[in-house]
Amino acid sequence: MADNNHSTSAGSTGSFQSTTLEITTGNREVALDITDRCVAFLNERAPGRDGLLNVFVPHATAGVAVLETGSGSDDDFLAVLRDLLPADDRWRHRHGSPGHGRDHVVPGLVAPHATLPVLGGQLALGVWQSVVLIDTNGDNSRRTVRLSFLG
């Protein structure tokens, strides 16, 4: 799951735990549910603890969303991005595949991070909420996701 782990004390009541995940998203746009990876990280690094989980994608063409998956909402979300940001020649940013400039606009609409509450070592998400990596850039199939727990 992780290739880069960090642990730092933050005083007598808390600490900072961090790891990176390397994820292959393929050559098409994707809304990839990474909730299970977040849960596994918390089970390993923050069992029974309260704090915050930050999910960060250090890429100029990807983001993190909290949304429902599996019922079509994830596909609907990608369709909205296609409608708002068509992959055509209107973009000033022109390297990569045709329409790639839109991929560089995505993080302005889908932030490259999400900070989520953790209670008793568990993500405090709503019943239908999932942590989702949004990647519209088919030119880069390798993504890094940093998970950090502060608590």
mmCIF file of N, CA and C in Angstrom, residues 33 39 63 112 123 145 148:
data_model
loop_
_atom_site.group_PDB
_atom_site.id
_atom_site.type_symbol
_atom_site.label_atom_id
_atom_site.label_comp_id
_atom_site.label_asym_id
_atom_site.label_seq_id
_atom_site.Cartn_x
_atom_site.Cartn_y
_atom_site.Cartn_z
ATOM 1 N N ASP A 33 -12.521 5.135 -6.226
ATOM 2 C CA ASP A 33 -12.802 5.101 -4.792
ATOM 3 C C ASP A 33 -11.560 4.605 -4.051
ATOM 4 N N VAL A 39 -9.019 3.823 5.012
ATOM 5 C CA VAL A 39 -9.395 3.034 6.188
ATOM 6 C C VAL A 39 -8.227 2.148 6.631
ATOM 7 N N GLY A 63 -7.582 15.520 -8.608
ATOM 8 C CA GLY A 63 -8.164 16.069 -7.396
ATOM 9 C C GLY A 63 -8.755 14.980 -6.520
ATOM 10 N N PRO A 112 -7.164 19.488 -4.880
ATOM 11 C CA PRO A 112 -6.217 18.376 -4.801
ATOM 12 C C PRO A 112 -6.092 17.800 -3.391
ATOM 13 N N LEU A 123 -13.030 6.818 9.869
ATOM 14 C CA LEU A 123 -13.445 7.986 9.091
ATOM 15 C C LEU A 123 -14.887 8.332 9.448
ATOM 16 N N VAL A 145 -0.754 9.538 -3.987
ATOM 17 C CA VAL A 145 -1.713 10.085 -3.030
ATOM 18 C C VAL A 145 -1.031 10.063 -1.664
ATOM 19 N N SER A 148 -2.239 11.663 5.385
ATOM 20 C CA SER A 148 -1.622 12.172 6.611
ATOM 21 C C SER A 148 -2.663 12.225 7.717
#
